[in-house]
mmCIF file of C-alpha atoms in Angstrom:
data_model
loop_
_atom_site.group_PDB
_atom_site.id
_atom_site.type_symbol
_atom_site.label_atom_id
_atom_site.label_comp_id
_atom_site.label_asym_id
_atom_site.label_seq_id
_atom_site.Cartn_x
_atom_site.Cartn_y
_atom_site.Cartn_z
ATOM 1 C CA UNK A 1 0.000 0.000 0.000
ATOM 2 C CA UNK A 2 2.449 2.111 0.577
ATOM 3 C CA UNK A 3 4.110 1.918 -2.936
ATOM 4 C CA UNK A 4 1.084 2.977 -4.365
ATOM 5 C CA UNK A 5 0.456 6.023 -2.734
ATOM 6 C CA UNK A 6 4.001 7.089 -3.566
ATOM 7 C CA UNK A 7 2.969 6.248 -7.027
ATOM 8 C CA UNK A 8 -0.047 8.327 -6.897
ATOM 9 C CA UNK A 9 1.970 11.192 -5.154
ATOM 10 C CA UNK A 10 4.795 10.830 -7.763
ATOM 11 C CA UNK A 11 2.122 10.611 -10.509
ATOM 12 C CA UNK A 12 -0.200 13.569 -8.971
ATOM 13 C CA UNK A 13 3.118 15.556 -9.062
ATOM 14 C CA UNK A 14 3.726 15.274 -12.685
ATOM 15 C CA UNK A 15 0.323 16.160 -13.487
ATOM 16 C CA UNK A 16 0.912 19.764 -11.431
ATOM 17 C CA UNK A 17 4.361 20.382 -12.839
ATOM 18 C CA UNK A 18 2.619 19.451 -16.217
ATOM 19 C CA UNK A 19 -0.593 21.866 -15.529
ATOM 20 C CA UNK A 20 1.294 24.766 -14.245
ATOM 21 C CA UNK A 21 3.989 24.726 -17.520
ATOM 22 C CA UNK A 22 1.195 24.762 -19.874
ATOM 23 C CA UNK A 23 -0.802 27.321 -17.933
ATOM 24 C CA UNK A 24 2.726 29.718 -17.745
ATOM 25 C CA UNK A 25 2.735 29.204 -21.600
ATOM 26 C CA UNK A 26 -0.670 30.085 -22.469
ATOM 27 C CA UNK A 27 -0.443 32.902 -19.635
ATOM 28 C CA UNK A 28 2.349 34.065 -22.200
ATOM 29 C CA UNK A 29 0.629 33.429 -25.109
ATOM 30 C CA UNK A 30 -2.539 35.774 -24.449
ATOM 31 C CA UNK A 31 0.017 38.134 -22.738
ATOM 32 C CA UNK A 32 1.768 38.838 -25.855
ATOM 33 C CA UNK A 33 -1.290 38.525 -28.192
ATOM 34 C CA UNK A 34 -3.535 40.769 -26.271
ATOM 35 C CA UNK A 35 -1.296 43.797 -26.693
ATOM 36 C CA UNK A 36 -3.550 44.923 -29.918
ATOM 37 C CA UNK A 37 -6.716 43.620 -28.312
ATOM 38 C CA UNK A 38 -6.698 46.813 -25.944
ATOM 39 C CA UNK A 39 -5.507 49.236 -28.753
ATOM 40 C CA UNK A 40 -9.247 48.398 -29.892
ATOM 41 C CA UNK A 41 -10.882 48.631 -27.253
ATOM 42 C CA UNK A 42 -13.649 51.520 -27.126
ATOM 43 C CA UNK A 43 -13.360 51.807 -30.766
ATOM 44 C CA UNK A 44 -15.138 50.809 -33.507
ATOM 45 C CA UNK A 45 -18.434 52.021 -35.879
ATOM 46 C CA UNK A 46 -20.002 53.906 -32.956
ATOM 47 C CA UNK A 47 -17.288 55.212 -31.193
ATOM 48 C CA UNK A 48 -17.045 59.321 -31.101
ATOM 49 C CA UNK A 49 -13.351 59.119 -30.708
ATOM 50 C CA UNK A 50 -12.199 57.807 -33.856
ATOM 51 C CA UNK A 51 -8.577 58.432 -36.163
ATOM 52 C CA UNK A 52 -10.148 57.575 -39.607
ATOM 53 C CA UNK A 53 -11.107 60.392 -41.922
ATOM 54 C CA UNK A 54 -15.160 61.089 -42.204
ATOM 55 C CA UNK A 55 -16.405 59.948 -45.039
ATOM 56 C CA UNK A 56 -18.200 62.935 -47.669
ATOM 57 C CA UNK A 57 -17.813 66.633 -48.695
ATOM 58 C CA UNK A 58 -15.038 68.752 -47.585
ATOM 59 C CA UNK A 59 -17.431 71.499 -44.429
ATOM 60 C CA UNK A 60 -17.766 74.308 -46.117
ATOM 61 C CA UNK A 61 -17.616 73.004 -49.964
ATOM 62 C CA UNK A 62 -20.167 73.495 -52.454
ATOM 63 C CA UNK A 63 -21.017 69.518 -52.036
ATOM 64 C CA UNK A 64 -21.100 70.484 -48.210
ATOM 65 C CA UNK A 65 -23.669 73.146 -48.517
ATOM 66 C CA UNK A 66 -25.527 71.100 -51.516
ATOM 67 C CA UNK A 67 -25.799 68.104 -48.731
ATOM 68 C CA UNK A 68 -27.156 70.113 -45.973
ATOM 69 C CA UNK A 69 -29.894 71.862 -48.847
ATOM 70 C CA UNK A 70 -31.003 68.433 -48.857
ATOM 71 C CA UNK A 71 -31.152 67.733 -45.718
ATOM 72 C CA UNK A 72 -33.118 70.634 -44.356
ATOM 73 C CA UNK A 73 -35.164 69.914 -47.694
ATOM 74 C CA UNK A 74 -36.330 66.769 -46.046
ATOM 75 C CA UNK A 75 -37.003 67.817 -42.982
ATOM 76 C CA UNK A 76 -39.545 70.307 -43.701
ATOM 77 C CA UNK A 77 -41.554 67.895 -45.994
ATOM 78 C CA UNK A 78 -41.032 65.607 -43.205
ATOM 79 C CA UNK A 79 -42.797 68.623 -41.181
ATOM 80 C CA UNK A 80 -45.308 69.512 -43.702
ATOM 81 C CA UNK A 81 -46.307 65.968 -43.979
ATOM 82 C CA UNK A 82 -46.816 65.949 -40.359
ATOM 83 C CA UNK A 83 -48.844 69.015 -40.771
ATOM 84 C CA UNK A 84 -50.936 67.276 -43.265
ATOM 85 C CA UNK A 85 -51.542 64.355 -41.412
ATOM 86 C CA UNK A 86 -53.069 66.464 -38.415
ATOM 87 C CA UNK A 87 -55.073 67.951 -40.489
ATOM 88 C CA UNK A 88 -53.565 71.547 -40.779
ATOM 89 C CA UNK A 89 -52.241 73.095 -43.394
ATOM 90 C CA UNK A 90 -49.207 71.499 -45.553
ATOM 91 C CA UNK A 91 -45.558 74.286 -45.479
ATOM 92 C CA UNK A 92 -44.421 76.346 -48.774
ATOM 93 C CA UNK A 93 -41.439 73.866 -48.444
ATOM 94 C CA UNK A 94 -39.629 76.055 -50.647
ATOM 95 C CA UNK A 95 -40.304 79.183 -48.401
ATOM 96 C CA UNK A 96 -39.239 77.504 -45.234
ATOM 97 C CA UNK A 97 -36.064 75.777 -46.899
ATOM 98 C CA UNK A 98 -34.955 79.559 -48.340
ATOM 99 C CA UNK A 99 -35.866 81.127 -45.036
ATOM 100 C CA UNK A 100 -33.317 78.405 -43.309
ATOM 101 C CA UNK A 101 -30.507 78.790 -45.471
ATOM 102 C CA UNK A 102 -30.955 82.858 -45.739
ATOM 103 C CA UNK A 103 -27.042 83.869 -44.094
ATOM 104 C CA UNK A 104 -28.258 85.171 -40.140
ATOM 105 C CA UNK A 105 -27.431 88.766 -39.662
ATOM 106 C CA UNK A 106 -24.959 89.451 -36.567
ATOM 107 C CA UNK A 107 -26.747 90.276 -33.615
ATOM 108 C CA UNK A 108 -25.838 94.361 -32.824
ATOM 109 C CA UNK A 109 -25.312 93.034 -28.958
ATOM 110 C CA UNK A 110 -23.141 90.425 -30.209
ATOM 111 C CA UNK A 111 -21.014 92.442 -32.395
ATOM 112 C CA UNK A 112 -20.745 94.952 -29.599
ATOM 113 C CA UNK A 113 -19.222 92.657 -26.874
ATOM 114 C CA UNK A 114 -16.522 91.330 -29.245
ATOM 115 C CA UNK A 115 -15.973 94.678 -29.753
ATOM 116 C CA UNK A 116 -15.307 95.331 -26.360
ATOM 117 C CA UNK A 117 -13.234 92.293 -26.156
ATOM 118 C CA UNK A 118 -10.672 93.626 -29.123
ATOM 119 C CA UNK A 119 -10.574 97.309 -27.169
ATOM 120 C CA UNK A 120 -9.710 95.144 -24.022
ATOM 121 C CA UNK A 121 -6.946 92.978 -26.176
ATOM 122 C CA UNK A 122 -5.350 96.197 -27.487
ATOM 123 C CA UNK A 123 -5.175 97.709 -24.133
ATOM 124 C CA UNK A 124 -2.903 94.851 -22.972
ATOM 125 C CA UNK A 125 -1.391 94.518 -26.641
ATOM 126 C CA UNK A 126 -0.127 98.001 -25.759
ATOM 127 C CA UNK A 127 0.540 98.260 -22.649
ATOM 128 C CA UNK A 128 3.462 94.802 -23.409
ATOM 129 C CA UNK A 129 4.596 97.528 -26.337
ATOM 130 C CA UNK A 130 2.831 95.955 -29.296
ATOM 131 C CA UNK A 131 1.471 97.178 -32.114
ATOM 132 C CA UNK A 132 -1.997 97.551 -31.607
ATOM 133 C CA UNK A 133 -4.957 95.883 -34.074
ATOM 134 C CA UNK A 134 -7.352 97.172 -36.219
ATOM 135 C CA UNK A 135 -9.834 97.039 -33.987
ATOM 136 C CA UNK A 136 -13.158 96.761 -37.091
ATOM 137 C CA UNK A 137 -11.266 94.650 -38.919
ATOM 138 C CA UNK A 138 -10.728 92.016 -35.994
ATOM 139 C CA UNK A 139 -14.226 92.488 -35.049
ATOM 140 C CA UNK A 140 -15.134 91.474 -38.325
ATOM 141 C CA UNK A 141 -12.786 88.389 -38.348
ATOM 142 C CA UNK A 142 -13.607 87.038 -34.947
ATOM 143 C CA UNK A 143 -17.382 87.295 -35.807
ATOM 144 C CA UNK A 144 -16.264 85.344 -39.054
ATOM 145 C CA UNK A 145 -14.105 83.331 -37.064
ATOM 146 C CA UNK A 146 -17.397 81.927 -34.818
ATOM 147 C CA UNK A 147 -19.761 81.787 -38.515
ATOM 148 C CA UNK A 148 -21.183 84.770 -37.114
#
């Protein structure tokens, strides 16, 4: 009896040494492989944080602007259909679409406090003995600056 439970002992030893050498190998193994598995995590399709370029028109190009024309386009049918369906009267789509892409005047408060802000900026520009800007001219640029 008691060569057999050496055995086993001897035996059940093996098996651990075995266990534990293939467990530091495959410990290795996803070590080593997961390195790019957490440069992808949080990214993909939905993800607002993303290095690829978006796809369509260059902001601010003709395709840009012809995009968003369509776009409002289809939301005011969408409204007027609404309209419709309730029973009121259906939009002058084309009214509403050219009153939404009409360029926004520049509010006279607005233009004011970035006025003030430019006065402010030359004050210090001046006082650290530089040349002061042209203070209409920057308004006019900041305000262009913001799509004002």
């Amino acid at each position: 009896m008691g060569q057999t439970v050496g055995k086993v002992e001897s035996g059940l030893a093996v098996v651990v040494i075995v266990v534990s050498i293939i467990g530091i190998i495959g410990a290795i193994v996803a070590a080593v492989g997961s390195g790019k598995l957490y440069e992808q995590v949080g990214k993909g399709g939905l993800s607002l944080d993303r290095d690829e370029v978006r796809p369509g028109p260059a902001p601010g190009s003709a395709a840009a602007r012809a995009e968003a024309e369509a776009e409002i386009r289809q939301l005011v049918e969408a409204k007027s259909a609404r309209r419709e369906a309730r029973g009121e009267p259906p939009l002058d789509v084309e009214a509403e679409v050219a009153e939404l892409l009409r360029p926004q005047g520049v509010d006279a408060g607005l233009r004011d406090e970035v006025r003030q802000l430019v006065i402010a900026r030359n004050e210090r520009r001046i006082a650290r003995g530089e040349e002061p800007l042209d203070v209409e001219a920057e308004v006019d640029r900041q305000l262009r600056d913001i799509g004002a």
